[in-house]
Amino acid sequence: MAKIFCIANQKGGVGKTTTTVNLAAGLAKVGQRVLMIDLDPQGNATMGSGVDKRKLELTIYDVLLESASVAEARLKSDKLVEGGCSYDILGANRELAGAEVELVDVERRERRLKQALNAVDQEYDFILIDCPPSLSMLTLNGLCCAHGVIVPMQCEYFALEGLTDLVNTIKQVHANLNKDLAIIGLLRVMFDPRITLQQQVSEQLKTHFGSKVFNTVIPRNVRLAEAPSYGVPGVVFDPSSKGAQAFVAFAQEMVERIESL
Ligand code: ATP
Ligand code: MG
């Protein structure tokens, strides 16, 4: 049975999508079977995996509205296959923004994704869900089916403040909707060790959250930022870059963590 993880942080632009696609590629590289779900109407994880969101026939939107199954809507990307780090993709585009409204009157609407994944979870080791920068119905659907949340964060002053809201939401979902849910870990991303404040916040994180802070640190690395314009994760775009190596190390850390879960 697959382990399902949401990559979530309601703060925008903190590195959720970069983490999702590179972790997916890193896991594929170390031999894991991975499904990557784009749960953000921006469709960045879809594009960043080499799938053109404008040309999608079926997306996560159809799955949430039960007009398609995951097996029907998922895709493979030629670019990922060529790069030797292939994972399956359940894509999204702006159509997904309408799902929130269309599901308003539906019973158990927060469990749509969970139900849909039951049919495929034997086929994967990992299912990774890229969440939008909000604590919306879409994010809730992700949290309802996940075993854990991976929280990417930049080591900046306001990062800790935003974390309180996320931790509270996760506690509520845990109490009311999904007993399996836990924060698997906080991932320090876009890290620049030359900046004293970042080192200080990093130390604070370790003091407050202890072993919940992943050992792997993702450095600020321009190759990771360049990769999406080529429609591939950094792990595929430039495997020898510091950023790519960090994500492969993170994939290995995740494999070890789930063995001890
Ligand atoms: P949103 O909230 O809009 O979904 P996000 O949290 O998914 O954003 P990303 O899109 O992953 O964030 O990253 C924001 C920007 O930072 C992107 O331009 C990305 O390329 C860049 N970026 C992410 N991680 C790194 C890194 N380690 N080094 C350099 N640039 C990075
Ligand atoms: Mg994103």
Short mmCIF file of C-alpha atoms and ligand atoms in Angstrom, two decimals:
data_model
loop_
_atom_site.label_atom_id
_atom_site.label_comp_id
_atom_site.label_asym_id
_atom_site.label_seq_id
_atom_site.Cartn_x
_atom_site.Cartn_y
_atom_site.Cartn_z
CA MET A 1 0.00 0.00 0.00
CA ALA A 2 1.28 3.44 -0.91
CA LYS A 3 2.34 5.97 1.67
CA ILE A 4 0.56 9.22 0.87
CA PHE A 5 2.12 12.59 1.64
CA CYS A 6 0.88 16.13 1.19
CA ILE A 7 3.41 18.83 0.53
CA ALA A 8 1.68 21.75 2.20
CA ASN A 9 2.24 25.22 3.55
CA GLN A 10 -0.42 27.88 3.16
CA LYS A 11 2.28 30.45 2.55
CA GLY A 12 2.85 31.08 -1.16
CA GLY A 13 6.12 30.60 -2.98
CA VAL A 14 7.92 28.67 -0.24
CA GLY A 15 8.98 25.78 -2.45
CA LYS A 16 6.07 23.30 -2.26
CA THR A 17 5.98 22.51 -5.96
CA THR A 18 9.77 22.38 -6.28
CA THR A 19 9.81 19.93 -3.37
CA THR A 20 6.99 17.79 -4.80
CA VAL A 21 8.41 17.31 -8.28
CA ASN A 22 12.01 16.86 -7.15
CA LEU A 23 11.10 14.45 -4.37
CA ALA A 24 8.98 12.50 -6.88
CA ALA A 25 11.91 12.36 -9.30
CA GLY A 26 14.37 11.55 -6.50
CA LEU A 27 12.18 8.69 -5.27
CA ALA A 28 11.81 7.37 -8.81
CA LYS A 29 15.57 7.53 -9.16
CA VAL A 30 16.06 5.32 -6.10
CA GLY A 31 13.60 2.77 -7.45
CA GLN A 32 10.29 3.77 -5.85
CA ARG A 33 6.96 3.70 -7.68
CA VAL A 34 5.49 7.19 -7.44
CA LEU A 35 2.25 8.97 -8.31
CA MET A 36 2.43 12.78 -8.20
CA ILE A 37 -0.89 14.59 -7.81
CA ASP A 38 -1.19 18.27 -8.64
CA LEU A 39 -3.88 19.68 -6.38
CA ASP A 40 -3.23 23.32 -7.31
CA PRO A 41 -5.18 25.10 -10.10
CA GLN A 42 -1.93 26.89 -10.99
CA GLY A 43 -0.80 23.57 -12.49
CA ASN A 44 2.87 24.25 -11.78
CA ALA A 45 3.67 20.69 -10.73
CA THR A 46 2.02 19.44 -13.93
CA MET A 47 4.07 21.76 -16.17
CA GLY A 48 7.20 21.09 -14.10
CA SER A 49 6.80 17.38 -14.80
CA GLY A 50 6.71 17.88 -18.57
CA VAL A 51 2.94 17.77 -19.08
CA ASP A 52 1.23 20.69 -20.83
CA LYS A 53 -1.66 21.67 -18.56
CA ARG A 54 -3.47 23.38 -21.46
CA LYS A 55 -3.68 20.12 -23.40
CA LEU A 56 -4.95 17.87 -20.62
CA GLU A 57 -8.13 15.94 -21.41
CA LEU A 58 -8.67 14.57 -17.91
CA THR A 59 -7.35 16.06 -14.68
CA ILE A 60 -7.68 15.79 -10.92
CA TYR A 61 -10.80 17.95 -11.38
CA ASP A 62 -12.56 15.10 -13.18
CA VAL A 63 -11.45 12.70 -10.46
CA LEU A 64 -12.84 14.95 -7.69
CA LEU A 65 -16.14 15.28 -9.54
CA GLU A 66 -16.17 11.51 -10.12
CA SER A 67 -16.38 11.81 -13.88
CA ALA A 68 -13.07 9.94 -14.28
CA SER A 69 -11.01 7.45 -12.28
CA VAL A 70 -7.36 7.99 -11.33
CA ALA A 71 -6.41 5.20 -13.73
CA GLU A 72 -8.13 7.04 -16.58
CA ALA A 73 -6.73 10.48 -15.77
CA ARG A 74 -3.10 9.74 -14.89
CA LEU A 75 -0.31 10.27 -17.40
CA LYS A 76 3.35 9.61 -17.98
CA SER A 77 5.76 12.23 -19.25
CA ASP A 78 8.19 11.46 -22.07
CA LYS A 79 10.72 13.88 -20.62
CA LEU A 80 10.75 12.06 -17.29
CA VAL A 81 11.03 8.66 -18.98
CA GLU A 82 14.00 9.94 -21.03
CA GLY A 83 15.54 11.37 -17.87
CA GLY A 84 15.34 7.99 -16.13
CA CYS A 85 13.21 9.33 -13.26
CA SER A 86 9.69 8.54 -14.36
CA TYR A 87 6.67 8.92 -12.12
CA ASP A 88 2.95 9.00 -12.88
CA ILE A 89 1.20 12.36 -12.98
CA LEU A 90 -2.35 13.31 -12.13
CA GLY A 91 -2.42 16.80 -13.58
CA ALA A 92 -4.30 20.00 -12.87
CA ASN A 93 -5.16 23.24 -14.60
CA ARG A 94 -7.31 26.28 -13.89
CA GLU A 95 -10.48 24.23 -14.24
CA LEU A 96 -9.71 22.88 -10.77
CA ALA A 97 -10.49 26.26 -9.23
CA GLY A 98 -14.17 25.53 -9.94
CA ALA A 99 -14.17 22.29 -7.95
CA GLU A 100 -14.38 24.14 -4.68
CA VAL A 101 -17.74 25.66 -5.65
CA GLU A 102 -19.08 22.60 -7.42
CA LEU A 103 -18.46 20.40 -4.40
CA VAL A 104 -20.16 22.76 -1.95
CA ASP A 105 -23.39 20.75 -1.70
CA VAL A 106 -21.82 17.33 -1.92
CA GLU A 107 -21.76 15.09 1.12
CA ARG A 108 -18.35 13.96 2.36
CA ARG A 109 -16.80 16.26 -0.20
CA GLU A 110 -13.50 16.35 1.66
CA ARG A 111 -13.12 12.58 1.11
CA ARG A 112 -13.39 12.50 -2.68
CA LEU A 113 -9.66 12.13 -3.27
CA LYS A 114 -9.29 9.46 -0.60
CA GLN A 115 -12.01 7.36 -2.22
CA ALA A 116 -10.48 7.76 -5.65
CA LEU A 117 -7.03 6.71 -4.47
CA ASN A 118 -8.26 3.46 -2.92
CA ALA A 119 -8.36 1.94 -6.40
CA VAL A 120 -4.68 2.58 -7.21
CA ASP A 121 -2.76 2.69 -3.98
CA GLN A 122 -1.48 -0.88 -4.40
CA GLU A 123 0.36 0.25 -7.52
CA TYR A 124 2.63 2.75 -5.79
CA ASP A 125 5.13 3.06 -2.98
CA PHE A 126 4.57 6.80 -2.65
CA ILE A 127 1.79 9.19 -3.59
CA LEU A 128 2.84 12.84 -3.33
CA ILE A 129 0.28 15.65 -3.39
CA ASP A 130 1.28 19.21 -4.26
CA CYS A 131 -1.14 21.46 -2.34
CA PRO A 132 -2.15 25.03 -3.23
CA PRO A 133 -1.05 27.94 -1.01
CA SER A 134 -4.24 27.95 1.07
CA LEU A 135 -6.07 25.86 3.61
CA SER A 136 -8.97 25.30 1.19
CA MET A 137 -11.28 22.39 0.34
CA LEU A 138 -8.64 21.19 -2.09
CA THR A 139 -5.96 21.10 0.59
CA LEU A 140 -8.46 19.44 2.93
CA ASN A 141 -9.01 16.68 0.36
CA GLY A 142 -5.27 16.13 0.35
CA LEU A 143 -5.01 16.11 4.15
CA CYS A 144 -7.91 13.67 4.46
CA CYS A 145 -6.16 10.96 2.50
CA ALA A 146 -2.57 11.52 3.64
CA HIS A 147 -0.50 9.65 6.18
CA GLY A 148 1.63 12.69 6.65
CA VAL A 149 2.46 16.23 5.73
CA ILE A 150 5.81 17.45 4.52
CA VAL A 151 6.19 21.17 5.20
CA PRO A 152 8.77 22.98 3.12
CA MET A 153 9.87 26.22 4.70
CA GLN A 154 12.35 28.98 4.24
CA CYS A 155 14.31 29.85 7.34
CA GLU A 156 12.98 33.37 7.63
CA TYR A 157 11.44 35.30 10.46
CA PHE A 158 7.77 34.99 9.46
CA ALA A 159 8.09 31.31 8.58
CA LEU A 160 7.48 30.29 12.19
CA GLU A 161 4.38 32.45 12.46
CA GLY A 162 2.67 30.79 9.49
CA LEU A 163 3.50 27.39 10.87
CA THR A 164 1.11 27.82 13.81
CA ASP A 165 -1.93 28.00 11.49
CA LEU A 166 -0.82 24.94 9.58
CA VAL A 167 -0.12 22.95 12.73
CA ASN A 168 -3.59 23.85 14.08
CA THR A 169 -5.28 22.81 10.85
CA ILE A 170 -3.42 19.51 10.87
CA LYS A 171 -4.47 18.94 14.49
CA GLN A 172 -8.12 19.59 13.60
CA VAL A 173 -8.03 17.27 10.61
CA HIS A 174 -6.34 14.67 12.77
CA ALA A 175 -9.03 14.98 15.45
CA ASN A 176 -12.08 15.07 13.17
CA LEU A 177 -11.35 13.55 9.80
CA ASN A 178 -8.14 11.55 9.54
CA LYS A 179 -6.61 9.75 12.50
CA ASP A 180 -3.57 8.77 10.42
CA LEU A 181 -2.45 12.31 9.74
CA ALA A 182 0.80 13.57 11.23
CA ILE A 183 3.46 16.07 10.35
CA ILE A 184 6.20 13.88 8.96
CA GLY A 185 8.67 16.67 8.92
CA LEU A 186 9.76 20.18 8.22
CA LEU A 187 12.06 20.58 5.24
CA ARG A 188 14.40 23.55 5.20
CA VAL A 189 14.49 24.82 1.60
CA MET A 190 16.21 27.63 -0.33
CA PHE A 191 18.76 27.59 2.46
CA ASP A 192 21.73 29.93 2.35
CA PRO A 193 24.18 29.18 5.17
CA ARG A 194 25.91 32.56 4.69
CA ILE A 195 22.84 34.33 6.05
CA THR A 196 23.00 34.50 9.84
CA LEU A 197 19.24 34.86 10.26
CA GLN A 198 18.67 31.64 8.33
CA GLN A 199 21.07 29.79 10.62
CA GLN A 200 19.28 31.19 13.65
CA VAL A 201 15.82 30.24 12.42
CA SER A 202 17.13 26.81 11.49
CA GLU A 203 18.39 26.36 15.07
CA GLN A 204 15.03 27.55 16.46
CA LEU A 205 13.25 25.01 14.30
CA LYS A 206 15.41 22.21 15.66
CA THR A 207 14.83 23.39 19.23
CA HIS A 208 11.04 23.52 18.80
CA PHE A 209 10.45 20.55 16.53
CA GLY A 210 13.43 18.26 17.24
CA SER A 211 13.45 15.14 15.07
CA LYS A 212 10.52 16.50 13.03
CA VAL A 213 13.08 18.62 11.19
CA PHE A 214 14.50 16.60 8.29
CA ASN A 215 18.27 16.13 8.34
CA THR A 216 18.52 17.00 4.67
CA VAL A 217 18.67 20.71 3.86
CA ILE A 218 17.82 21.94 0.35
CA PRO A 219 20.18 24.77 -0.65
CA ARG A 220 19.21 27.79 -2.71
CA ASN A 221 20.33 26.64 -6.13
CA VAL A 222 19.63 28.33 -9.44
CA ARG A 223 19.45 25.03 -11.35
CA LEU A 224 16.32 24.12 -9.36
CA ALA A 225 14.74 27.44 -10.38
CA GLU A 226 15.74 27.02 -14.04
CA ALA A 227 14.43 23.46 -14.42
CA PRO A 228 10.68 24.25 -14.64
CA SER A 229 11.16 26.27 -17.82
CA TYR A 230 12.48 23.06 -19.40
CA GLY A 231 9.48 21.10 -18.07
CA VAL A 232 11.49 18.80 -15.81
CA PRO A 233 12.45 18.66 -12.12
CA GLY A 234 15.97 19.82 -11.21
CA VAL A 235 16.85 16.20 -10.43
CA VAL A 236 16.41 15.44 -14.15
CA PHE A 237 17.58 18.78 -15.54
CA ASP A 238 20.99 18.82 -13.86
CA PRO A 239 21.58 15.72 -11.73
CA SER A 240 25.04 16.89 -10.65
CA SER A 241 23.83 20.23 -9.25
CA LYS A 242 23.84 20.78 -5.49
CA GLY A 243 20.05 21.17 -5.49
CA ALA A 244 19.43 17.91 -7.34
CA GLN A 245 21.82 16.00 -5.09
CA ALA A 246 20.06 17.38 -2.02
CA PHE A 247 16.69 16.19 -3.30
CA VAL A 248 18.00 12.69 -4.01
CA ALA A 249 19.41 12.64 -0.46
CA PHE A 250 16.01 13.78 0.78
CA ALA A 251 14.31 10.97 -1.15
CA GLN A 252 16.59 8.49 0.59
CA GLU A 253 15.82 10.06 3.96
CA MET A 254 12.08 9.70 3.22
CA VAL A 255 12.47 6.03 2.31
CA GLU A 256 14.26 5.47 5.64
CA ARG A 257 11.66 7.44 7.59
CA ILE A 258 8.70 5.50 6.27
CA GLU A 259 10.41 2.23 7.13
CA SER A 260 10.39 3.39 10.76
CA LEU A 261 6.79 4.70 10.71
P1 ATP B 1 2.92 28.44 -4.66
O1 ATP B 1 2.55 28.75 -3.26
O2 ATP B 1 2.65 29.56 -5.62
O3 ATP B 1 2.36 27.13 -5.13
P2 ATP B 1 5.34 27.03 -4.09
O4 ATP B 1 5.29 27.00 -2.61
O5 ATP B 1 4.90 25.81 -4.81
O6 ATP B 1 4.53 28.28 -4.65
P3 ATP B 1 7.66 26.97 -5.78
O7 ATP B 1 6.89 27.28 -6.99
O8 ATP B 1 8.18 25.59 -5.61
O9 ATP B 1 6.84 27.41 -4.48
O10 ATP B 1 8.92 27.95 -5.62
C1 ATP B 1 8.80 29.35 -5.70
C2 ATP B 1 9.96 29.89 -6.53
O11 ATP B 1 11.20 29.62 -5.90
C3 ATP B 1 10.04 29.26 -7.90
O12 ATP B 1 10.44 30.24 -8.83
C4 ATP B 1 11.13 28.20 -7.74
O13 ATP B 1 11.80 27.92 -8.94
C5 ATP B 1 12.05 28.88 -6.74
N1 ATP B 1 12.76 27.90 -5.90
C6 ATP B 1 12.20 26.92 -5.15
N2 ATP B 1 13.14 26.23 -4.47
C7 ATP B 1 14.33 26.79 -4.82
C8 ATP B 1 15.70 26.53 -4.43
N3 ATP B 1 16.02 25.55 -3.56
N4 ATP B 1 16.66 27.32 -4.97
C9 ATP B 1 16.34 28.30 -5.83
N5 ATP B 1 15.10 28.60 -6.22
C10 ATP B 1 14.10 27.86 -5.72
MG MG B 2 3.18 25.51 -5.96
#
